[in-house]
Amino acid sequence: MKKITGLVILMIVSALFLIACGGENDTSSNGSSNENGEKLHIEVVAKGFQHQFWTAVSEGAEQAASDFGVTMNFTGPANETAIQEQNQMLSNAINQSPAAIALASLDTESQIDLISQAQNSGIPIIGFDSGVPGAPEGSITANASTDNYAAAELGAENIFDAISEDVDNATTEASVRIGIVSQEVNSMSIRTRTEGFMDRIVELVATSDNVSEEEIAIVGHDRYNNGVSENDAKVVVELQVPAQATDAAIQVSAQTLFNKPDLIAIFGTNELGGNGIINANQATGNRLQTDVVGGGFDSGALQIDAVRNGVLHGAITQNPVQIGYMAIELAVKAVNGEDVSDVDTGAVWYNASNVDSEDVQALLYE
């Protein structure tokens, strides 16, 4: 073996020292600071704080900000109908000249000018939750979101399994009704869930040897009514949308469905809808415990308890912590010039048999 000279040792030590110093001081690789050595700042504009879902999203974003060494401001309007309030928040966010913005838009059309302003200022926008549907091409760098249509389809499939016998026995003289409660149908996430559940439940009902698609009436909202008369239908799918997105108004919508004797199933498209169904059930004779199969979307203490106790047949949970985390991670990567693409943050059906499992518990929030 050749003898290592002192000069060679010195060169090796020097090289290792330089590598170590570079690893400590070059924070651009993990997005923690800008060219001036300041921490990157990311503005996050959510849809609101009306639901516990957004608190969980915020927790995920905060964890990512800590992990990636950036600062973050998480804000949102009072509720998911406050479009102008969110627009002002987005304007304020742009005026902060952040490294990036994460946006869950309530109304993309009203934000086009603001989105263009951010784009012209070189501020990348990451969509999260339902993202920024209909935004100008190239203005949204990537999205961290649930595939809401597919998630709602999963809800329809699990509910149909529990009512398929009733569907097989339905007649025009003794029709059956499947209800959907949506707090509104304007935001992309709620509308997509409504359509995912509705489309899939109609498809599944039509697989019955007893019911054709022409014998399914979709009623309750002009956007979705299919023109089939209830009098000619064996199965009625009814969508209830309250005039206001409040607990009281949604409970009234759910009660309207429970008061119809032919109701066999009911599904809420978000936490507010699920809670409204549970509260309406208590006010109308507890039909969920006897002749109606109920399902929900998201979690929250009320829905989790209802699933655990068998009041609800089950519910869909997203991964809100992952949504918030990935929104920040995508923002950091975009700022650093890395290639980013849309991320599906996933959804799971939970019921009394798996609600307390480790895998499901990790996705639930109260």
mmCIF file of C-alpha atoms in Angstrom:
data_model
loop_
_atom_site.group_PDB
_atom_site.id
_atom_site.type_symbol
_atom_site.label_atom_id
_atom_site.label_comp_id
_atom_site.label_asym_id
_atom_site.label_seq_id
_atom_site.Cartn_x
_atom_site.Cartn_y
_atom_site.Cartn_z
ATOM 1 C CA MET A 1 0.000 0.000 0.000
ATOM 2 C CA LYS A 2 1.289 3.422 -0.892
ATOM 3 C CA LYS A 3 2.040 5.818 1.916
ATOM 4 C CA ILE A 4 -0.399 8.790 2.151
ATOM 5 C CA THR A 5 1.543 12.015 2.386
ATOM 6 C CA GLY A 6 0.652 14.909 4.658
ATOM 7 C CA LEU A 7 -0.144 17.043 1.611
ATOM 8 C CA VAL A 8 -2.740 14.558 0.378
ATOM 9 C CA ILE A 9 -4.329 14.410 3.837
ATOM 10 C CA LEU A 10 -4.462 18.213 3.964
ATOM 11 C CA MET A 11 -6.145 18.331 0.552
ATOM 12 C CA ILE A 12 -8.760 15.752 1.585
ATOM 13 C CA VAL A 13 -9.536 17.554 4.846
ATOM 14 C CA SER A 14 -9.823 20.891 3.019
ATOM 15 C CA ALA A 15 -12.199 19.435 0.458
ATOM 16 C CA LEU A 16 -14.394 17.897 3.139
ATOM 17 C CA PHE A 17 -14.440 21.213 5.012
ATOM 18 C CA LEU A 18 -15.566 23.083 1.900
ATOM 19 C CA ILE A 19 -18.337 20.557 1.226
ATOM 20 C CA ALA A 20 -19.540 20.788 4.815
ATOM 21 C CA CYS A 21 -19.588 24.573 4.729
ATOM 22 C CA GLY A 22 -21.461 24.584 1.460
ATOM 23 C CA GLY A 23 -24.032 22.152 2.883
ATOM 24 C CA GLU A 24 -24.594 24.363 5.905
ATOM 25 C CA ASN A 25 -24.857 27.712 4.155
ATOM 26 C CA ASP A 26 -26.543 26.954 0.827
ATOM 27 C CA THR A 27 -30.185 26.899 1.850
ATOM 28 C CA SER A 28 -31.558 27.529 -1.623
ATOM 29 C CA SER A 29 -31.753 23.798 -2.259
ATOM 30 C CA ASN A 30 -34.481 23.315 0.347
ATOM 31 C CA GLY A 31 -36.206 26.619 -0.337
ATOM 32 C CA SER A 32 -35.574 28.087 3.114
ATOM 33 C CA SER A 33 -34.135 31.415 1.996
ATOM 34 C CA ASN A 34 -33.922 33.762 -0.952
ATOM 35 C CA GLU A 35 -30.843 35.253 -2.599
ATOM 36 C CA ASN A 36 -30.609 37.826 0.203
ATOM 37 C CA GLY A 37 -30.453 35.131 2.850
ATOM 38 C CA GLU A 38 -34.000 35.875 4.062
ATOM 39 C CA LYS A 39 -36.501 33.101 4.669
ATOM 40 C CA LEU A 40 -38.918 32.586 1.810
ATOM 41 C CA HIS A 41 -42.444 33.750 2.588
ATOM 42 C CA ILE A 42 -45.567 32.017 1.262
ATOM 43 C CA GLU A 43 -49.083 33.450 1.411
ATOM 44 C CA VAL A 44 -51.908 30.905 1.726
ATOM 45 C CA VAL A 45 -55.482 31.931 0.911
ATOM 46 C CA ALA A 46 -58.019 29.266 1.885
ATOM 47 C CA LYS A 47 -61.796 29.164 1.437
ATOM 48 C CA GLY A 48 -62.548 29.933 5.065
ATOM 49 C CA PHE A 49 -62.584 28.639 8.601
ATOM 50 C CA GLN A 50 -66.241 27.618 8.834
ATOM 51 C CA HIS A 51 -65.294 23.945 8.928
ATOM 52 C CA GLN A 52 -62.746 22.072 11.029
ATOM 53 C CA PHE A 53 -61.375 20.792 7.723
ATOM 54 C CA TRP A 54 -59.587 24.104 7.184
ATOM 55 C CA THR A 55 -58.015 23.996 10.619
ATOM 56 C CA ALA A 56 -56.502 20.635 9.676
ATOM 57 C CA VAL A 57 -55.305 22.032 6.324
ATOM 58 C CA SER A 58 -53.680 24.908 8.212
ATOM 59 C CA GLU A 59 -51.902 22.464 10.535
ATOM 60 C CA GLY A 60 -50.451 20.618 7.549
ATOM 61 C CA ALA A 61 -49.276 23.873 5.983
ATOM 62 C CA GLU A 62 -47.652 24.966 9.239
ATOM 63 C CA GLN A 63 -45.804 21.657 9.514
ATOM 64 C CA ALA A 64 -44.493 21.972 5.956
ATOM 65 C CA ALA A 65 -43.416 25.563 6.564
ATOM 66 C CA SER A 66 -41.424 24.364 9.558
ATOM 67 C CA ASP A 67 -39.938 21.414 7.662
ATOM 68 C CA PHE A 68 -38.879 23.540 4.688
ATOM 69 C CA GLY A 69 -37.714 26.520 6.726
ATOM 70 C CA VAL A 70 -40.100 29.100 5.251
ATOM 71 C CA THR A 71 -42.533 31.576 6.754
ATOM 72 C CA MET A 72 -46.237 31.383 5.971
ATOM 73 C CA ASN A 73 -49.409 33.386 6.463
ATOM 74 C CA PHE A 74 -52.605 31.293 6.344
ATOM 75 C CA THR A 75 -55.841 33.232 5.883
ATOM 76 C CA GLY A 76 -59.388 32.750 4.648
ATOM 77 C CA PRO A 77 -62.817 34.422 4.714
ATOM 78 C CA ALA A 78 -65.503 33.813 7.319
ATOM 79 C CA ASN A 79 -67.279 31.255 5.142
ATOM 80 C CA GLU A 80 -67.249 29.713 1.687
ATOM 81 C CA THR A 81 -69.747 32.174 0.200
ATOM 82 C CA ALA A 82 -67.685 35.285 1.046
ATOM 83 C CA ILE A 83 -66.195 35.715 -2.430
ATOM 84 C CA GLN A 84 -65.405 39.419 -2.186
ATOM 85 C CA GLU A 85 -63.713 38.942 1.184
ATOM 86 C CA GLN A 86 -61.473 36.254 -0.299
ATOM 87 C CA ASN A 87 -60.705 38.451 -3.300
ATOM 88 C CA GLN A 88 -59.490 41.184 -0.958
ATOM 89 C CA MET A 89 -57.339 38.649 0.884
ATOM 90 C CA LEU A 90 -55.806 37.508 -2.407
ATOM 91 C CA SER A 91 -55.104 41.136 -3.328
ATOM 92 C CA ASN A 92 -53.437 41.680 0.036
ATOM 93 C CA ALA A 93 -51.380 38.525 -0.439
ATOM 94 C CA ILE A 94 -50.089 39.698 -3.823
ATOM 95 C CA ASN A 95 -49.195 43.095 -2.357
ATOM 96 C CA GLN A 96 -46.928 41.315 0.148
ATOM 97 C CA SER A 97 -44.732 40.215 -2.796
ATOM 98 C CA PRO A 98 -44.362 36.678 -1.436
ATOM 99 C CA ALA A 99 -42.200 33.998 -2.990
ATOM 100 C CA ALA A 100 -45.389 32.062 -3.835
ATOM 101 C CA ILE A 101 -49.129 31.949 -3.154
ATOM 102 C CA ALA A 102 -51.260 28.891 -2.396
ATOM 103 C CA LEU A 103 -54.901 29.484 -3.343
ATOM 104 C CA ALA A 104 -58.152 27.569 -2.883
ATOM 105 C CA SER A 105 -60.407 29.760 -4.990
ATOM 106 C CA LEU A 106 -64.052 30.416 -4.215
ATOM 107 C CA ASP A 107 -64.677 32.036 -7.589
ATOM 108 C CA THR A 108 -61.941 31.999 -10.218
ATOM 109 C CA GLU A 109 -63.805 34.242 -12.641
ATOM 110 C CA SER A 110 -63.824 37.146 -10.190
ATOM 111 C CA GLN A 111 -60.089 36.648 -9.542
ATOM 112 C CA ILE A 112 -58.787 36.567 -13.114
ATOM 113 C CA ASP A 113 -57.249 40.050 -12.915
ATOM 114 C CA LEU A 114 -55.592 39.276 -9.574
ATOM 115 C CA ILE A 115 -54.227 35.977 -10.867
ATOM 116 C CA SER A 116 -52.812 37.773 -13.915
ATOM 117 C CA GLN A 117 -51.272 40.371 -11.598
ATOM 118 C CA ALA A 118 -49.496 37.634 -9.635
ATOM 119 C CA GLN A 119 -48.374 35.965 -12.844
ATOM 120 C CA ASN A 120 -46.991 39.238 -14.234
ATOM 121 C CA SER A 121 -45.157 39.789 -10.943
ATOM 122 C CA GLY A 122 -43.482 36.392 -11.215
ATOM 123 C CA ILE A 123 -45.328 34.955 -8.196
ATOM 124 C CA PRO A 124 -46.140 31.275 -8.735
ATOM 125 C CA ILE A 125 -49.617 30.185 -7.606
ATOM 126 C CA ILE A 126 -50.242 26.708 -6.233
ATOM 127 C CA GLY A 127 -53.862 25.577 -6.171
ATOM 128 C CA PHE A 128 -55.063 23.465 -3.250
ATOM 129 C CA ASP A 129 -58.282 21.778 -2.145
ATOM 130 C CA SER A 130 -60.435 22.410 -5.254
ATOM 131 C CA GLY A 131 -57.636 24.508 -6.750
ATOM 132 C CA VAL A 132 -58.300 27.372 -9.154
ATOM 133 C CA PRO A 133 -60.557 25.902 -11.858
ATOM 134 C CA GLY A 134 -60.805 27.878 -15.062
ATOM 135 C CA ALA A 135 -57.685 29.956 -14.405
ATOM 136 C CA PRO A 136 -55.765 31.272 -17.429
ATOM 137 C CA GLU A 137 -53.473 28.671 -18.944
ATOM 138 C CA GLY A 138 -50.083 28.594 -17.289
ATOM 139 C CA SER A 139 -51.101 30.773 -14.339
ATOM 140 C CA ILE A 140 -51.385 27.883 -11.866
ATOM 141 C CA THR A 141 -48.157 25.995 -11.392
ATOM 142 C CA ALA A 142 -49.653 22.848 -9.818
ATOM 143 C CA ASN A 143 -52.493 21.673 -7.565
ATOM 144 C CA ALA A 144 -52.569 19.736 -4.294
ATOM 145 C CA SER A 145 -56.084 18.414 -4.055
ATOM 146 C CA THR A 146 -58.478 15.530 -3.594
ATOM 147 C CA ASP A 147 -60.035 14.027 -6.702
ATOM 148 C CA ASN A 148 -63.467 15.047 -5.427
ATOM 149 C CA TYR A 149 -65.397 13.382 -8.234
ATOM 150 C CA ALA A 150 -63.762 10.000 -7.621
ATOM 151 C CA ALA A 151 -64.130 10.388 -3.847
ATOM 152 C CA ALA A 152 -67.863 11.048 -4.147
ATOM 153 C CA GLU A 153 -68.189 8.070 -6.506
ATOM 154 C CA LEU A 154 -66.717 5.954 -3.705
ATOM 155 C CA GLY A 155 -69.464 7.240 -1.416
ATOM 156 C CA ALA A 156 -72.146 6.349 -3.968
ATOM 157 C CA GLU A 157 -70.789 2.834 -4.369
ATOM 158 C CA ASN A 158 -70.816 2.132 -0.647
ATOM 159 C CA ILE A 159 -74.286 3.561 -0.153
ATOM 160 C CA PHE A 160 -75.676 1.686 -3.153
ATOM 161 C CA ASP A 161 -74.447 -1.595 -1.705
ATOM 162 C CA ALA A 162 -76.773 -0.976 1.252
ATOM 163 C CA ILE A 163 -79.865 -0.012 -0.794
ATOM 164 C CA SER A 164 -79.595 -2.216 -3.871
ATOM 165 C CA GLU A 165 -82.415 -4.513 -2.704
ATOM 166 C CA ASP A 166 -84.766 -1.550 -2.271
ATOM 167 C CA VAL A 167 -83.891 -0.385 -5.785
ATOM 168 C CA ASP A 168 -84.577 -3.841 -7.191
ATOM 169 C CA ASN A 169 -88.054 -3.781 -5.629
ATOM 170 C CA ALA A 170 -89.004 -0.238 -6.685
ATOM 171 C CA THR A 171 -92.001 0.425 -8.933
ATOM 172 C CA THR A 172 -93.599 3.536 -10.376
ATOM 173 C CA GLU A 173 -96.396 3.099 -7.830
ATOM 174 C CA ALA A 174 -93.929 2.612 -4.966
ATOM 175 C CA SER A 175 -90.847 4.582 -5.988
ATOM 176 C CA VAL A 176 -87.800 5.131 -3.792
ATOM 177 C CA ARG A 177 -85.850 8.345 -3.234
ATOM 178 C CA ILE A 178 -82.126 9.032 -2.806
ATOM 179 C CA GLY A 179 -81.332 12.457 -1.348
ATOM 180 C CA ILE A 180 -78.248 14.641 -1.693
ATOM 181 C CA VAL A 181 -77.581 17.627 0.556
ATOM 182 C CA SER A 182 -75.076 20.185 -0.791
ATOM 183 C CA GLN A 183 -74.404 23.506 0.903
ATOM 184 C CA GLU A 184 -74.072 25.089 -2.568
ATOM 185 C CA VAL A 185 -73.158 24.116 -6.117
ATOM 186 C CA ASN A 186 -70.939 27.004 -7.165
ATOM 187 C CA SER A 187 -67.525 26.125 -5.726
ATOM 188 C CA MET A 188 -65.719 23.487 -7.738
ATOM 189 C CA SER A 189 -65.130 21.044 -4.867
ATOM 190 C CA ILE A 190 -68.767 20.858 -3.729
ATOM 191 C CA ARG A 191 -70.121 20.841 -7.274
ATOM 192 C CA THR A 192 -67.727 18.087 -8.318
ATOM 193 C CA ARG A 193 -68.676 15.955 -5.314
ATOM 194 C CA THR A 194 -72.354 16.495 -6.032
ATOM 195 C CA GLU A 195 -71.879 15.433 -9.640
ATOM 196 C CA GLY A 196 -69.606 12.509 -8.762
ATOM 197 C CA PHE A 197 -72.152 11.080 -6.325
ATOM 198 C CA MET A 198 -75.124 11.789 -8.573
ATOM 199 C CA ASP A 199 -73.575 10.380 -11.747
ATOM 200 C CA ARG A 200 -72.360 7.230 -10.051
ATOM 201 C CA ILE A 201 -75.563 6.524 -8.121
ATOM 202 C CA VAL A 202 -77.605 6.920 -11.326
ATOM 203 C CA GLU A 203 -75.195 4.608 -13.145
ATOM 204 C CA LEU A 204 -75.451 1.995 -10.393
ATOM 205 C CA VAL A 205 -79.243 2.228 -10.146
ATOM 206 C CA ALA A 206 -79.463 1.715 -13.906
ATOM 207 C CA THR A 207 -77.530 -1.563 -13.577
ATOM 208 C CA SER A 208 -80.526 -3.031 -11.780
ATOM 209 C CA ASP A 209 -82.580 -5.401 -13.954
ATOM 210 C CA ASN A 210 -85.602 -3.608 -12.555
ATOM 211 C CA VAL A 211 -84.749 0.037 -13.393
ATOM 212 C CA SER A 212 -83.746 1.710 -16.660
ATOM 213 C CA GLU A 213 -82.137 5.130 -16.902
ATOM 214 C CA GLU A 214 -85.422 6.501 -18.301
ATOM 215 C CA GLU A 215 -87.079 5.483 -15.019
ATOM 216 C CA ILE A 216 -84.736 7.603 -12.878
ATOM 217 C CA ALA A 217 -85.845 11.179 -12.155
ATOM 218 C CA ILE A 218 -83.246 13.743 -11.090
ATOM 219 C CA VAL A 219 -85.009 16.637 -9.364
ATOM 220 C CA GLY A 220 -84.457 19.507 -6.941
ATOM 221 C CA HIS A 221 -82.150 21.832 -8.880
ATOM 222 C CA ASP A 222 -82.474 23.266 -12.385
ATOM 223 C CA ARG A 223 -78.801 22.604 -13.128
ATOM 224 C CA TYR A 224 -79.284 18.838 -12.840
ATOM 225 C CA ASN A 225 -82.960 18.088 -13.468
ATOM 226 C CA ASN A 226 -83.129 15.487 -16.260
ATOM 227 C CA GLY A 227 -86.732 16.022 -17.352
ATOM 228 C CA VAL A 228 -88.060 12.667 -16.129
ATOM 229 C CA SER A 229 -91.272 13.129 -14.145
ATOM 230 C CA GLU A 230 -91.398 11.757 -10.612
ATOM 231 C CA ASN A 231 -94.734 10.161 -11.538
ATOM 232 C CA ASP A 232 -92.994 8.081 -14.217
ATOM 233 C CA ALA A 233 -89.946 7.172 -12.125
ATOM 234 C CA LYS A 234 -89.105 4.143 -10.060
ATOM 235 C CA VAL A 235 -86.147 5.914 -8.463
ATOM 236 C CA VAL A 236 -85.959 9.625 -7.662
ATOM 237 C CA VAL A 237 -82.599 11.323 -6.999
ATOM 238 C CA GLU A 238 -83.284 14.643 -5.263
ATOM 239 C CA LEU A 239 -80.717 17.373 -4.663
ATOM 240 C CA GLN A 240 -81.391 19.853 -1.863
ATOM 241 C CA VAL A 241 -79.391 23.106 -1.874
ATOM 242 C CA PRO A 242 -80.243 25.680 0.815
ATOM 243 C CA ALA A 243 -80.574 29.376 0.057
ATOM 244 C CA GLN A 244 -77.790 30.066 2.570
ATOM 245 C CA ALA A 245 -74.799 27.973 3.614
ATOM 246 C CA THR A 246 -75.675 27.942 7.314
ATOM 247 C CA ASP A 247 -76.152 25.091 9.769
ATOM 248 C CA ALA A 248 -79.830 25.952 10.227
ATOM 249 C CA ALA A 249 -80.586 26.223 6.503
ATOM 250 C CA ILE A 250 -78.827 22.961 5.668
ATOM 251 C CA GLN A 251 -80.663 21.160 8.468
ATOM 252 C CA VAL A 252 -83.962 22.370 6.989
ATOM 253 C CA SER A 253 -82.922 21.002 3.572
ATOM 254 C CA ALA A 254 -82.130 17.633 5.117
ATOM 255 C CA GLN A 255 -85.412 17.638 7.058
ATOM 256 C CA THR A 256 -87.271 18.225 3.786
ATOM 257 C CA LEU A 257 -85.837 14.943 2.534
ATOM 258 C CA PHE A 258 -86.433 13.025 5.764
ATOM 259 C CA ASN A 259 -90.089 14.107 5.691
ATOM 260 C CA LYS A 260 -90.598 12.207 2.425
ATOM 261 C CA PRO A 261 -91.668 8.631 3.241
ATOM 262 C CA ASP A 262 -90.016 7.127 0.137
ATOM 263 C CA LEU A 263 -86.507 8.258 1.183
ATOM 264 C CA ILE A 264 -84.091 5.301 1.413
ATOM 265 C CA ALA A 265 -80.698 7.062 1.364
ATOM 266 C CA ILE A 266 -79.213 10.488 1.974
ATOM 267 C CA PHE A 267 -75.701 11.858 1.367
ATOM 268 C CA GLY A 268 -74.040 15.094 2.481
ATOM 269 C CA THR A 269 -71.283 16.468 0.254
ATOM 270 C CA ASN A 270 -69.204 18.107 3.009
ATOM 271 C CA GLU A 271 -68.925 18.415 6.779
ATOM 272 C CA LEU A 272 -71.708 20.992 6.949
ATOM 273 C CA GLY A 273 -73.992 18.764 4.873
ATOM 274 C CA GLY A 274 -73.196 15.692 6.955
ATOM 275 C CA ASN A 275 -73.812 17.547 10.200
ATOM 276 C CA GLY A 276 -77.095 18.884 8.830
ATOM 277 C CA ILE A 277 -78.224 15.342 8.027
ATOM 278 C CA ILE A 278 -77.365 14.108 11.528
ATOM 279 C CA ASN A 279 -79.160 17.004 13.237
ATOM 280 C CA ALA A 280 -82.187 16.708 10.928
ATOM 281 C CA ASN A 281 -82.360 12.993 11.655
ATOM 282 C CA GLN A 282 -82.754 13.705 15.365
ATOM 283 C CA ALA A 283 -85.508 16.217 14.623
ATOM 284 C CA THR A 284 -87.502 13.919 12.332
ATOM 285 C CA GLY A 285 -87.752 10.608 14.161
ATOM 286 C CA ASN A 286 -84.272 9.100 13.790
ATOM 287 C CA ARG A 287 -84.889 7.456 10.425
ATOM 288 C CA LEU A 288 -81.159 6.811 9.978
ATOM 289 C CA GLN A 289 -81.502 4.156 12.670
ATOM 290 C CA THR A 290 -84.406 2.452 10.912
ATOM 291 C CA ASP A 291 -85.106 2.816 7.172
ATOM 292 C CA VAL A 292 -82.669 5.373 5.693
ATOM 293 C CA VAL A 293 -78.989 4.816 4.833
ATOM 294 C CA GLY A 294 -76.915 7.935 5.493
ATOM 295 C CA GLY A 295 -73.481 8.984 4.266
ATOM 296 C CA GLY A 296 -71.262 12.027 4.578
ATOM 297 C CA PHE A 297 -68.074 13.676 3.366
ATOM 298 C CA ASP A 298 -65.168 14.912 5.531
ATOM 299 C CA SER A 299 -64.988 14.204 9.239
ATOM 300 C CA GLY A 300 -65.418 16.370 12.343
ATOM 301 C CA ALA A 301 -66.508 15.116 15.756
ATOM 302 C CA LEU A 302 -70.235 14.901 14.960
ATOM 303 C CA GLN A 303 -69.798 12.812 11.812
ATOM 304 C CA ILE A 304 -67.132 10.581 13.343
ATOM 305 C CA ASP A 305 -69.374 9.781 16.310
ATOM 306 C CA ALA A 306 -72.331 9.145 13.984
ATOM 307 C CA VAL A 307 -70.253 6.716 11.928
ATOM 308 C CA ARG A 308 -68.811 5.024 15.003
ATOM 309 C CA ASN A 309 -72.304 4.557 16.473
ATOM 310 C CA GLY A 310 -73.819 3.315 13.218
ATOM 311 C CA VAL A 311 -76.078 6.323 12.716
ATOM 312 C CA LEU A 312 -74.290 7.051 9.447
ATOM 313 C CA HIS A 313 -73.492 4.108 7.199
ATOM 314 C CA GLY A 314 -70.129 5.754 6.560
ATOM 315 C CA ALA A 315 -68.373 8.820 5.195
ATOM 316 C CA ILE A 316 -65.550 9.930 2.924
ATOM 317 C CA THR A 317 -62.508 11.478 4.520
ATOM 318 C CA GLN A 318 -59.943 13.484 2.638
ATOM 319 C CA ASN A 319 -56.447 14.033 3.943
ATOM 320 C CA PRO A 320 -56.610 17.726 4.891
ATOM 321 C CA VAL A 321 -53.252 17.749 6.645
ATOM 322 C CA GLN A 322 -51.647 16.351 3.494
ATOM 323 C CA ILE A 323 -53.444 18.945 1.354
ATOM 324 C CA GLY A 324 -51.946 21.772 3.417
ATOM 325 C CA TYR A 325 -48.526 20.140 3.572
ATOM 326 C CA MET A 326 -48.321 19.484 -0.164
ATOM 327 C CA ALA A 327 -49.478 23.015 -1.015
ATOM 328 C CA ILE A 328 -46.434 24.411 0.788
ATOM 329 C CA GLU A 329 -44.087 21.728 -0.546
ATOM 330 C CA LEU A 330 -45.160 22.405 -4.139
ATOM 331 C CA ALA A 331 -44.773 26.155 -3.546
ATOM 332 C CA VAL A 332 -41.219 25.730 -2.260
ATOM 333 C CA LYS A 333 -40.276 23.485 -5.165
ATOM 334 C CA ALA A 334 -41.788 25.907 -7.667
ATOM 335 C CA VAL A 335 -39.826 28.809 -6.193
ATOM 336 C CA ASN A 336 -36.646 26.756 -6.482
ATOM 337 C CA GLY A 337 -37.318 26.100 -10.160
ATOM 338 C CA GLU A 338 -38.067 22.410 -9.708
ATOM 339 C CA ASP A 339 -40.577 20.660 -11.951
ATOM 340 C CA VAL A 340 -43.889 20.214 -10.162
ATOM 341 C CA SER A 341 -47.170 18.602 -11.169
ATOM 342 C CA ASP A 342 -50.622 18.063 -9.690
ATOM 343 C CA VAL A 343 -50.839 15.834 -6.618
ATOM 344 C CA ASP A 344 -53.920 13.776 -5.683
ATOM 345 C CA THR A 345 -53.912 13.814 -1.888
ATOM 346 C CA GLY A 346 -56.342 10.887 -1.647
ATOM 347 C CA ALA A 347 -59.655 9.920 0.020
ATOM 348 C CA VAL A 348 -60.938 6.929 2.024
ATOM 349 C CA TRP A 349 -64.388 5.546 2.902
ATOM 350 C CA TYR A 350 -64.677 4.970 6.640
ATOM 351 C CA ASN A 351 -67.417 3.205 8.575
ATOM 352 C CA ALA A 352 -68.016 1.619 11.972
ATOM 353 C CA SER A 353 -65.671 -1.264 11.159
ATOM 354 C CA ASN A 354 -62.574 0.813 10.343
ATOM 355 C CA VAL A 355 -63.124 4.268 11.879
ATOM 356 C CA ASP A 356 -60.836 3.489 14.805
ATOM 357 C CA SER A 357 -58.130 1.807 12.764
ATOM 358 C CA GLU A 358 -54.697 3.410 12.744
ATOM 359 C CA ASP A 359 -54.792 4.112 9.003
ATOM 360 C CA VAL A 360 -58.144 5.906 9.135
ATOM 361 C CA GLN A 361 -57.498 7.733 12.394
ATOM 362 C CA ALA A 362 -54.496 9.382 10.759
ATOM 363 C CA LEU A 363 -56.874 11.019 8.233
ATOM 364 C CA LEU A 364 -59.597 12.211 10.587
ATOM 365 C CA TYR A 365 -59.901 15.539 12.366
ATOM 366 C CA GLU A 366 -62.292 16.696 15.047
#
